[in-house]
Coordinates of C-alpha atoms in Angstrom, one line a residue:
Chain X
X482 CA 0.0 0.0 0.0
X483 CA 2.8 2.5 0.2
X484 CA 6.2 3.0 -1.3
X485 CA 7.9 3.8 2.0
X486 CA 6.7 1.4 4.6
X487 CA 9.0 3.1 7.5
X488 CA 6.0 5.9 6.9
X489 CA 2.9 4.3 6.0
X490 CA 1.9 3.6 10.0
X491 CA 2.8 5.6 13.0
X492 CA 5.8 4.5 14.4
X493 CA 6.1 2.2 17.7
X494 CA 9.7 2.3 18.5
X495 CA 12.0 4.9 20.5
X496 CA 14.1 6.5 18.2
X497 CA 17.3 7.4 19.4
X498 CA 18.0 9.8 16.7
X499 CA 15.7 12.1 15.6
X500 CA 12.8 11.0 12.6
X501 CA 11.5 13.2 10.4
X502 CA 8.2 12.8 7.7
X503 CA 6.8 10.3 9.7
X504 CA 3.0 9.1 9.8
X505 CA 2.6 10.2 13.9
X506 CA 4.5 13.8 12.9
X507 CA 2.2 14.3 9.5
X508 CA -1.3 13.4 10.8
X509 CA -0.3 15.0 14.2
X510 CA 0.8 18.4 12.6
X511 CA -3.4 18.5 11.4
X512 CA -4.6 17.3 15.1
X513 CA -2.9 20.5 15.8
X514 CA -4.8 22.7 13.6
X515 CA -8.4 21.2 14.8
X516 CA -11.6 23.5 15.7
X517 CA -9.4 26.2 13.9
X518 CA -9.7 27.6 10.1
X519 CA -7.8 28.0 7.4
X520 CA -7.6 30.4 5.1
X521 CA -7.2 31.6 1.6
X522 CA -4.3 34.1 1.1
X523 CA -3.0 36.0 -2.0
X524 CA -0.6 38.4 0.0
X525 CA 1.5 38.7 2.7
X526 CA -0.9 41.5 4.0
X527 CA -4.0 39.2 3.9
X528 CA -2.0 36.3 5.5
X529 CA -1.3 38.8 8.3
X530 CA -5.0 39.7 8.6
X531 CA -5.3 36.1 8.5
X532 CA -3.0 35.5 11.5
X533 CA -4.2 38.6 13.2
X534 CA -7.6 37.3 12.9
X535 CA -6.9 33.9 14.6
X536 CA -6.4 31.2 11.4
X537 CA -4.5 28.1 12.7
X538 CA -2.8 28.2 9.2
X539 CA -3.0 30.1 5.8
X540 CA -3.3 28.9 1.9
X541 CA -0.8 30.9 -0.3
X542 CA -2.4 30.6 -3.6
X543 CA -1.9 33.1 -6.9
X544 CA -6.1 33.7 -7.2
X545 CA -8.8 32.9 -4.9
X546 CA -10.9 30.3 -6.5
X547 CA -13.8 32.6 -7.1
X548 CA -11.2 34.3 -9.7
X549 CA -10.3 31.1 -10.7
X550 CA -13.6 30.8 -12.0
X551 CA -13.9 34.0 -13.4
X552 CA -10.7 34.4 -15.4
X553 CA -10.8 30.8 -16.7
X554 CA -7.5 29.3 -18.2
X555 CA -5.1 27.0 -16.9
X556 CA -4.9 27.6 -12.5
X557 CA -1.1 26.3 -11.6
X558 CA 1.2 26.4 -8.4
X559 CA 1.7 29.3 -7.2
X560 CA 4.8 31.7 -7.9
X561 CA 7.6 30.8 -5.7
X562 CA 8.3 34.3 -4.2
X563 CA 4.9 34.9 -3.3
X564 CA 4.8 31.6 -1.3
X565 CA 8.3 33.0 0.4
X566 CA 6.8 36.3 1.0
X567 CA 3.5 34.8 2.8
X568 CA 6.0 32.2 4.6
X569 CA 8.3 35.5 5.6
X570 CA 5.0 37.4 6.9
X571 CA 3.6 35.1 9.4
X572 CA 4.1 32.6 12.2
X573 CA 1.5 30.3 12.0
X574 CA 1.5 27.3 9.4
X575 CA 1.7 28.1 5.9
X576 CA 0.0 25.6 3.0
X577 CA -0.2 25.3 -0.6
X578 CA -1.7 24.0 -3.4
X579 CA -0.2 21.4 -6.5
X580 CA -2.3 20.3 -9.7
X581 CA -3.6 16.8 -8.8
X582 CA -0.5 14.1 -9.9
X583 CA 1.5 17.3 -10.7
X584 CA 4.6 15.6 -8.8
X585 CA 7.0 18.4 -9.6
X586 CA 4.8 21.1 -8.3
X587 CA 4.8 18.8 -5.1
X588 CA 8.4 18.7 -5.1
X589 CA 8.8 22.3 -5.6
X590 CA 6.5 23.0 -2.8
X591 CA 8.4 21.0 -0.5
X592 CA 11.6 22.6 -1.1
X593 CA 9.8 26.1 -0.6
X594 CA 9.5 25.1 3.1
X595 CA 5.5 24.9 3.0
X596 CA 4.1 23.2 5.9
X597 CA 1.6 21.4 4.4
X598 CA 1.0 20.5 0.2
X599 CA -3.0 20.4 -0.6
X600 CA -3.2 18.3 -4.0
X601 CA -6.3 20.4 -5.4
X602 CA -9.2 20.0 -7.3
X603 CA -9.2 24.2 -7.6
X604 CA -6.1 24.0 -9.5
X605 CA -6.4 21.9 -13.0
X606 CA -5.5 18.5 -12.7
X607 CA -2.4 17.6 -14.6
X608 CA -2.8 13.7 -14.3
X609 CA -5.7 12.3 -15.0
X610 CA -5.1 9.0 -13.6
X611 CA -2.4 8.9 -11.1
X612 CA -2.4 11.5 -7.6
X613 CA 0.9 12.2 -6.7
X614 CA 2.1 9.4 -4.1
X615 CA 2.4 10.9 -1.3
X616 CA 4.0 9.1 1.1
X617 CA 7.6 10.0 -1.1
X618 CA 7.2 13.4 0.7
X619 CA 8.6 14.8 4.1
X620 CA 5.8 17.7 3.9
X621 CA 2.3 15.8 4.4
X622 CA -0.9 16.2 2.1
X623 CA -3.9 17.2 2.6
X624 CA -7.0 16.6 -0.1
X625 CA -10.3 16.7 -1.2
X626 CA -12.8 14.0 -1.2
X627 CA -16.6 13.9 -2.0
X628 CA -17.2 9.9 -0.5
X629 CA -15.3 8.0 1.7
X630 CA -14.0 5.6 -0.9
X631 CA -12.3 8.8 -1.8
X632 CA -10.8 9.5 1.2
X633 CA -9.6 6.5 1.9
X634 CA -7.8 6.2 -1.5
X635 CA -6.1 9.6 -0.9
X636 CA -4.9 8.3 2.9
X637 CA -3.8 5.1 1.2
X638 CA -1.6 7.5 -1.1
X639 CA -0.4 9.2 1.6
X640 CA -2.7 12.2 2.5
X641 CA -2.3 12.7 5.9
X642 CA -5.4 14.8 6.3
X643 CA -8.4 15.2 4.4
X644 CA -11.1 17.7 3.3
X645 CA -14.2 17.8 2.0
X646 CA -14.4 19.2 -1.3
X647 CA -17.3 20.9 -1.3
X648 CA -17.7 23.5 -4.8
X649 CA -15.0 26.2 -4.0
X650 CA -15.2 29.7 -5.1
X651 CA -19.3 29.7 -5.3
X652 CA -19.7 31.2 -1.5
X653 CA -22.6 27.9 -1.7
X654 CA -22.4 25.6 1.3
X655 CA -24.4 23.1 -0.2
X656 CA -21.8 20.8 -1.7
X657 CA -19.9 21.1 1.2
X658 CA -22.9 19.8 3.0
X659 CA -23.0 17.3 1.2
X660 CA -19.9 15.8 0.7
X661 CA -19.6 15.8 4.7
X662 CA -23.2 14.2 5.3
X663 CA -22.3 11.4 2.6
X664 CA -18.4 10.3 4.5
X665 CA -20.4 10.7 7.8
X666 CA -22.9 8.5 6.6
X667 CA -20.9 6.0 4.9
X668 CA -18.8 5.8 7.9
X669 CA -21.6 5.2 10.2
X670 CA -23.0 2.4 7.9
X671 CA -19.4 0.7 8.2
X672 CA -20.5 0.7 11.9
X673 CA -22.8 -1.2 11.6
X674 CA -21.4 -4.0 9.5
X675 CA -19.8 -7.2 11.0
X676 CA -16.5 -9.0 9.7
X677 CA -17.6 -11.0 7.0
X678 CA -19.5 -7.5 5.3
X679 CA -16.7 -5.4 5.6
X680 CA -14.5 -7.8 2.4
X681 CA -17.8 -6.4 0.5
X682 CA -17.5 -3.1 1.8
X683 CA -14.0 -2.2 0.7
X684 CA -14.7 -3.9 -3.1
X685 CA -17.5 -1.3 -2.9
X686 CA -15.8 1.7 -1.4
X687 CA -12.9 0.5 -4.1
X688 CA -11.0 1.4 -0.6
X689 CA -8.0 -0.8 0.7
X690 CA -10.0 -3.6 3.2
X691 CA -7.4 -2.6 5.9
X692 CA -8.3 1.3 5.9
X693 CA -11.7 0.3 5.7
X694 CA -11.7 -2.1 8.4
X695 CA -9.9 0.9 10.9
X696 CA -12.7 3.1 10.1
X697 CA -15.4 0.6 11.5
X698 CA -13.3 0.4 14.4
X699 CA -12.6 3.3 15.0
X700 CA -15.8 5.4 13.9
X701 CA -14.1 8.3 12.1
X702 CA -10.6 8.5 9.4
X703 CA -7.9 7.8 10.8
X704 CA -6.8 11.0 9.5
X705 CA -8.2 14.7 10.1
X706 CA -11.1 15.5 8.3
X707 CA -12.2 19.1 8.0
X708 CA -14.3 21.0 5.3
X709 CA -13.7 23.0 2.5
X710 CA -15.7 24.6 -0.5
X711 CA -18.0 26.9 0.0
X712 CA -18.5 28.1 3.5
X713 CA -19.0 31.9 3.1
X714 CA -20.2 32.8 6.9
X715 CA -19.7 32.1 10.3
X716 CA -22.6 29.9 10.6
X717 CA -21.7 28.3 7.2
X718 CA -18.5 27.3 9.8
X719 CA -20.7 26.4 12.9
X720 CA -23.0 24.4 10.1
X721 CA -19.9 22.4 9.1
X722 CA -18.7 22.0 12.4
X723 CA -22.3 20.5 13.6
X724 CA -22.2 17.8 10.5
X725 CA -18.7 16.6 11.7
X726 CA -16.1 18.4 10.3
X727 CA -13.0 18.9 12.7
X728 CA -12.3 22.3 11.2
X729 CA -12.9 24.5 7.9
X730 CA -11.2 26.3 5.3
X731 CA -12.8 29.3 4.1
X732 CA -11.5 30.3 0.6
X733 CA -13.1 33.1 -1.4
X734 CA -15.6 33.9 1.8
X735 CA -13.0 36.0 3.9
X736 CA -11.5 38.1 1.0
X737 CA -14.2 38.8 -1.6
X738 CA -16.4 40.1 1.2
X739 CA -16.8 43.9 2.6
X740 CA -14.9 43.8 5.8
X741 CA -12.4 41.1 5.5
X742 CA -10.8 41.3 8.8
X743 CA -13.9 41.2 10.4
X744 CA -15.2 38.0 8.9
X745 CA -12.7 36.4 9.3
X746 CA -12.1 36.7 13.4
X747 CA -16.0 36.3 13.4
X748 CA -15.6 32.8 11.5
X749 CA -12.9 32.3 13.7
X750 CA -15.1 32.1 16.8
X751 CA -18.4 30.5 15.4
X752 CA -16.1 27.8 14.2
X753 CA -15.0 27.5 18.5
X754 CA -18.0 27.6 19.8
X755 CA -20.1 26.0 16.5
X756 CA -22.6 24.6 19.0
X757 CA -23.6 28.1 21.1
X758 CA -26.2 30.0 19.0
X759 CA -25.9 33.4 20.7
X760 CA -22.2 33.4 20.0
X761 CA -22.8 32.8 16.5
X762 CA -25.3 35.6 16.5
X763 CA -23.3 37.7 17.9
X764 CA -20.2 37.7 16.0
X765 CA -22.8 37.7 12.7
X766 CA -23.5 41.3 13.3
X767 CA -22.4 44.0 10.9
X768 CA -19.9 42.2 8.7
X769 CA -21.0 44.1 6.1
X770 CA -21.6 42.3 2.7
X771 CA -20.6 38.4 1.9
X772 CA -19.8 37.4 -0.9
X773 CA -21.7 37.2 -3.8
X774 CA -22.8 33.3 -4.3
X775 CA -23.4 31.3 -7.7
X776 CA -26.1 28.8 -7.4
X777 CA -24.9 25.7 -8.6
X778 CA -27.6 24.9 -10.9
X779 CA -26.4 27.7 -13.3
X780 CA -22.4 26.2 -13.3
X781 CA -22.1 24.2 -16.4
X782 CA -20.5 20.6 -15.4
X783 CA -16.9 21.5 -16.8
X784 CA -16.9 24.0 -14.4
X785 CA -17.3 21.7 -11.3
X786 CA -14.3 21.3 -9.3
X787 CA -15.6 18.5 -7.2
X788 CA -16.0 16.0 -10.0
X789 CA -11.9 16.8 -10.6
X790 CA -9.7 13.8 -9.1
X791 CA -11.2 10.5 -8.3
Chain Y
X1198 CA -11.9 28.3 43.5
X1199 CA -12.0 24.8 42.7
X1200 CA -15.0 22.3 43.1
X1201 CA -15.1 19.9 46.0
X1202 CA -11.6 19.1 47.4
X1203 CA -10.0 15.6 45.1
X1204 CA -10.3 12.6 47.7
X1205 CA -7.4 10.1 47.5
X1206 CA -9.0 7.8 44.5
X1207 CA -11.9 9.5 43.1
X1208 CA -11.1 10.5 39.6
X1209 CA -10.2 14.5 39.7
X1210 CA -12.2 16.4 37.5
X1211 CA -9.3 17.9 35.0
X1212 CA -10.5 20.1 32.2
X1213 CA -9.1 20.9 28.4
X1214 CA -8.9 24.3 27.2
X1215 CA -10.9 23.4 24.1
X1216 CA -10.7 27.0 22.2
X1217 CA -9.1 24.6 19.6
X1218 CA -6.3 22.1 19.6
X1219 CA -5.6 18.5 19.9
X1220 CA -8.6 18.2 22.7
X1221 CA -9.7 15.2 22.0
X1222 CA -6.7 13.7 22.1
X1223 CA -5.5 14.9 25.6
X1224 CA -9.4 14.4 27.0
X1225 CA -8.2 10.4 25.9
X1226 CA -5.3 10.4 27.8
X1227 CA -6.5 12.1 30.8
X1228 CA -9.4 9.5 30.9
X1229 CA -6.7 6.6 30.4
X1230 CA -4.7 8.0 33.2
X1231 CA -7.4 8.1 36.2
X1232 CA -9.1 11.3 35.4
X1233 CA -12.4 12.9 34.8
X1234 CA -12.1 15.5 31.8
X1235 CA -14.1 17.8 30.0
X1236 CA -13.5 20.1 27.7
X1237 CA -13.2 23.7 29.1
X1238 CA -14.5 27.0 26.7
X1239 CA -16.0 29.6 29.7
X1240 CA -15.3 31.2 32.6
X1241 CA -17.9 29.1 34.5
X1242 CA -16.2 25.7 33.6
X1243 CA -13.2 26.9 34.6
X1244 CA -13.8 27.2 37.8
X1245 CA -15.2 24.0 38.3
X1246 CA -12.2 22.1 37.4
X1247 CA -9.4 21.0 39.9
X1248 CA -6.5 20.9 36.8
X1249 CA -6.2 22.0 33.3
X1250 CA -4.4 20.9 30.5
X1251 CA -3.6 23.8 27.9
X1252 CA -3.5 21.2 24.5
X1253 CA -1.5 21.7 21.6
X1254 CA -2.3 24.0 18.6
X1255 CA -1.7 26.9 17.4
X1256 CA -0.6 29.7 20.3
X1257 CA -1.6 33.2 18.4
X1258 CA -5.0 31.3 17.5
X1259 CA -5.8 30.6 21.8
X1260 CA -4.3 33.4 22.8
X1261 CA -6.9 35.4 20.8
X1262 CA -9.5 33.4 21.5
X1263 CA -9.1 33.5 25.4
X1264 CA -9.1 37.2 25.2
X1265 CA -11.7 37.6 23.2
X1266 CA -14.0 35.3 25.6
X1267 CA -12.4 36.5 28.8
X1268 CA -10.6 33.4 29.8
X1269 CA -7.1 34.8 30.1
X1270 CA -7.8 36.8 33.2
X1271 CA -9.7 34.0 35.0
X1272 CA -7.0 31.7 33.8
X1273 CA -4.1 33.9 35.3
X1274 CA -6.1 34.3 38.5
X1275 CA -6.5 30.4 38.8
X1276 CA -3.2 29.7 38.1
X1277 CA -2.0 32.2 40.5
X1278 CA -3.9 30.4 43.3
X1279 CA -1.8 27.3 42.9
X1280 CA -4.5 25.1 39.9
X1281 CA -2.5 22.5 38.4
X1282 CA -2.2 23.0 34.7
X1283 CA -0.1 21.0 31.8
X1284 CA 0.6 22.6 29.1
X1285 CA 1.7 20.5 26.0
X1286 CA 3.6 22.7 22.8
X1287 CA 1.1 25.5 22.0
X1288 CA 0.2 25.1 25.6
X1289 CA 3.6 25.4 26.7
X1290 CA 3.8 28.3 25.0
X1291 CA 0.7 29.9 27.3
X1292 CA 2.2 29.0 30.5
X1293 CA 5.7 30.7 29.8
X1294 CA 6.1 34.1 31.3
X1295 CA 7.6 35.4 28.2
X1296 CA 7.6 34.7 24.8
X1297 CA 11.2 35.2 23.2
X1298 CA 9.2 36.2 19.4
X1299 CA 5.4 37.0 20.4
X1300 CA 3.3 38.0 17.7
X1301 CA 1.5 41.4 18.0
X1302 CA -0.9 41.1 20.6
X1303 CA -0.1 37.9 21.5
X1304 CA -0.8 37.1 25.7
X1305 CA -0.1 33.9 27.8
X1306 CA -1.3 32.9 30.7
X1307 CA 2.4 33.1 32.4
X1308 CA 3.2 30.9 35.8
X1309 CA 6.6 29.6 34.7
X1310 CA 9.2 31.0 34.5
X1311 CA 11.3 30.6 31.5
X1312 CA 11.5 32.3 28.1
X1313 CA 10.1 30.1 24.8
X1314 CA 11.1 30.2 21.2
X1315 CA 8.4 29.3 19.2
X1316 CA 9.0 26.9 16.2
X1317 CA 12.5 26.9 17.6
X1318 CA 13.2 23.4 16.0
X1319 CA 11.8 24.3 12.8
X1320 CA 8.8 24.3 10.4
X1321 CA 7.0 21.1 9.5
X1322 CA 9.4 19.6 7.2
X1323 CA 12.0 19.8 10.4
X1324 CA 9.4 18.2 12.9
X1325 CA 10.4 14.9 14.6
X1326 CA 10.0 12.2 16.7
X1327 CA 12.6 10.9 19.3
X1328 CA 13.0 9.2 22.2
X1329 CA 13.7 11.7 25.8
X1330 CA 14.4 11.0 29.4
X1331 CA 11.9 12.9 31.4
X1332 CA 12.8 13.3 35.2
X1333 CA 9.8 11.7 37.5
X1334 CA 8.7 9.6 34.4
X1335 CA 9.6 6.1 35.4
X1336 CA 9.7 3.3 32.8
X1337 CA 12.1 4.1 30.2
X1338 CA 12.3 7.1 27.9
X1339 CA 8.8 8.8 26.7
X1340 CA 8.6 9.1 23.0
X1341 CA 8.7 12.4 21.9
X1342 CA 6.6 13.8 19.1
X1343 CA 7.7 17.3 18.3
X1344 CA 6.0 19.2 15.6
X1345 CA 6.4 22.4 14.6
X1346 CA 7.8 22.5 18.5
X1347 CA 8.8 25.3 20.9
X1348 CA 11.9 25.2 23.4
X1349 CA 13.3 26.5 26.4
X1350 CA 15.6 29.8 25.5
X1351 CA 16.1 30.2 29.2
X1352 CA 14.6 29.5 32.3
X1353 CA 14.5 31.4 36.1
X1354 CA 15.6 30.1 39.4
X1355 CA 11.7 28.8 40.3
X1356 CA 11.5 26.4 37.6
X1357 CA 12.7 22.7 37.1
X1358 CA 14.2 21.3 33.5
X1359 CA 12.8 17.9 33.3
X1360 CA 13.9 17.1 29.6
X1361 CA 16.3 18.7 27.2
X1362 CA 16.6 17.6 23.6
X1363 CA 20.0 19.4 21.7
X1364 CA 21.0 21.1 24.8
X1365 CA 17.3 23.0 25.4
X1366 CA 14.8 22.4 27.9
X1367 CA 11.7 20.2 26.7
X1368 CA 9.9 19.8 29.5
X1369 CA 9.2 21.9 32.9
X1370 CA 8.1 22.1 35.9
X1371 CA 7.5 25.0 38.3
X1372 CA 5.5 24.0 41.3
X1373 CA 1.8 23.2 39.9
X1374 CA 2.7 23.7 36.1
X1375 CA 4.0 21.5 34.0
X1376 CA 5.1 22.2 30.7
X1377 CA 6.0 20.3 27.3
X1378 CA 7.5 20.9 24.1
X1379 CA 6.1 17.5 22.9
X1380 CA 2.7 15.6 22.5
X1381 CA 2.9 12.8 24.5
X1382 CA -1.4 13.0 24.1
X1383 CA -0.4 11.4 20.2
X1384 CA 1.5 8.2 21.6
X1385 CA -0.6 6.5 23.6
X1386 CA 1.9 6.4 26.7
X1387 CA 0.1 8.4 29.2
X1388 CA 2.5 8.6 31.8
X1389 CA 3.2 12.6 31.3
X1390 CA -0.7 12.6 32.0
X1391 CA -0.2 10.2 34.5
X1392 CA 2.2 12.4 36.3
X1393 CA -0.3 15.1 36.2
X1394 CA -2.8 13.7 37.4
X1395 CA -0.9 12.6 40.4
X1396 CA 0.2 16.7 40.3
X1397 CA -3.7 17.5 40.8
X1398 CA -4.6 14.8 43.2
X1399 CA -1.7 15.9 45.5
X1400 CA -2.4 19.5 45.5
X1401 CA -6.1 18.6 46.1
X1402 CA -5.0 17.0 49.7

């Protein structure tokens, strides 16, 4: 199942030297980022609004997906000296995005210093059979997954924390939705299935049996999930939060709407306390105008980033 | 003040600073070692917990968060009365009286006293696991899982090294606070929490 086995489960020994890129140091770098949000950043300035604001960690990318959409064309890695000035501006972790199976994007990223690599559906798939295999990295992976079977492909390649995709860069919550009701649901029906069923289950997840078989057990990944796509508001955060999600990145939502900074410490603290109403309602006053949604039934099906990867 | 006083064997109710974090992970271990956790997010549950463990996340992200829900002042009054808290990493980071590179506006709750270096031993690609001796951990060396990881810069007479790793210390302890660079809450061996929970239990008597 993976091309480095000294990575592919967490370690049980006492190293006496010290190991790097390990599966216990790339999973546990995302249990550090939990109940926190991530955010989309095309400046050092935003990504110290960002930070300022309270993100656990910022996305250096070139255009927010919303522009992604509008300008069309071929979306790519980001420049290398914008990722170095948003890694030069703040503290906190700093992630970016490769074309899915774009190795050398991957590569490049890693060499850049970036804490964590999202292989992404936003950007135009480069491969499009193979993901990149990601357990040749040091830096860990997140990505994107519409279904458990998903998922669990992506861990099985290495992704050390998952996301749901969601449609990104339509401020619409409702692939987001559900994305995360369909890997909750599938991974409560694995619950609920003895030893024999689970053989089927993993043919029909098209999942390796022993990533399925850990997920009955344990009733969740055994990776991070959060969610992506879509979330536009700090109840859009608190919604995603209440379906499962252990976290959210907010994309176009913080920085295509009125009063940036603003939005995003208030979807800072609805994603904390996601289950207190009058919080929510509080920090939902006066944040001036979000951003202008598309409704997914006028986006033509080319157009749909979810359906990108596999 | 604290709830009712910790008898000898009940399980002492310990809470997790849940403003965000590896929460889950450390309410596990606590439960593993003898204690009764919950997660901690208001004034109110703070002061109905006998300990408190300060997880590990991101520092500038619970920093702003306890001052923007008014946790830092109760939590610095608590601690000043003698609470037992463990800090692990970010949480580390909130119990040092100074922060050696504090972003703007960045508070902690302070109690020991030493000076931290955030991300001292790099960015993720430089995280690490390794095995370290920890003073008053019996049992052989705890595994060490240090991401993104803060160390020791310096530290005052009133605090104890318990660890070092490359000549810094990892892990401290300054009366009812104890302090690590690491995340033993991802390893399964829950003597750290075990120790702290014999921390809480003692001061409880």
């Amino acid at each position: 199942m993976s091309s480095t086995p000294t990575s592919s489960t967490p370690a049980t020994a006492n190293p006496a030297t010290p190991e790097t890129g390990t599966a216990r140091v790339k999973r546990g770098m995302a249990e550090q980022l939990k109940g926190g949000v991530i955010m989309d950043v095309v400046t050092p300035e935003q990504a110290r609004i960002a930070e300022d604001a309270g993100a656990v960690a910022v996305m250096a990318l070139e255009r927010v997906p919303a522009d992604i959409r509008k300008d069309g064309g071929v979306a790519r890695m980001s420049d290398p000296d914008m990722i170095d000035g948003i890694i030069e501006a703040v503290s906190i972790p700093v992630m970016a995005k490769s074309r899915i199976g774009h190795l050398v994007e991957a590569q490049v990223l890693q060499a850049l210093g970036v804490d964590y690599i999202d292989e992404s559906e936003v950007l135009t798939p480069a491969d499009e059979v193979n993901h990149t295999d990601k357990w040749s990295f040091t830096t860990p992976f997140v990505c994107g997954a519409t279904n458990l079977g998903e998922a669990l492909r992506r861990i099985s390649e290495g992704a050390a924390m998952i996301r749901s995709k969601g449609e990104a860069g339509t401020g619409n919550v409702v692939e987001a939705v559900r994305h995360m009701r369909r890997i909750r649901g599938e991974i409560g029906r694995l619950r609920g299935l003895d030893n024999h069923e689970l053989y089927a289950a993993a043919k029909e997840l098209r999942a390796p049996y022993e990533l399925v078989r850990e997920v009955a057990e344990l009733g969740k990944l055994p990776v991070v999930l959060f969610s992506a796509g879509g979330v536009a508001t700090p109840a859009d955060a608190a919604l995603m939060r209440q379906l499962g999600a252990e976290g959210v990145f907010v994309g176009s939502g913080i920085f295509k709407s009125g009063d940036p900074a603003k939005r995003a410490a208030a979807v800072v603290k609805a994603t904390t306390f996601y289950d207190d109403p009058k919080v929510i309602a509080d920090v939902s006053r006066g944040l001036g105008e979000a951003m202008v949604g598309i409704n997914l039934d006028t986006l033509p099906d080319g157009e749909r980033y979810a359906s990108r990867g596999w | 003040m604290a709830g009712d006083p910790v008898a000898g064997d009940t399980a002492p109710e310990i809470g997790v600073l849940a403003l965000q974090g590896d929460v889950r992970e450390h309410l596990s271990a606590l439960r593993a070692a003898g204690a009764s956790p919950r997660p901690v997010r208001r004034p109110e549950e703070l002061a109905a917990v006998s300990g408190l463990v300060i997880p590990g996340g991101e520092s500038t992200t619970i920093s702003k968060l306890a001052v923007a829900f008014g946790l830092l002042e109760p939590l610095r009054a608590r601690v000043a009365e003698g609470l037992p808290v463990y800090g692990s990493c970010a949480g580390m980071i909130m119990l040092a009286d100074k922060i050696l590179d504090p972003r703007s506006g960045q508070e902690t709750v302070g109690g020991i006293d030493m000076i931290v270096r955030r991300n001292a031993f790099g960015r993720q690609n430089e995280s690490f696991e390794a095995a370290v001796e920890v003073a008053g951990v019996a049992g052989g060396p705890v595994h060490g899982v240090f991401i993104r990881a803060p160390w020791v810069e310096s530290i005052g007479a009133g605090a104890d090294s318990l660890a070092e790793f490359q000549g810094h210390p990892v892990a401290v302890r300054q009366g009812n606070l104890l302090a690590t660079a690491f995340h033993p809450e991802l390893t399964g061996d829950h003597r750290v929490h075990g120790l702290f929970v014999a921390m809480v239990r003692a001061a409880g008597r």
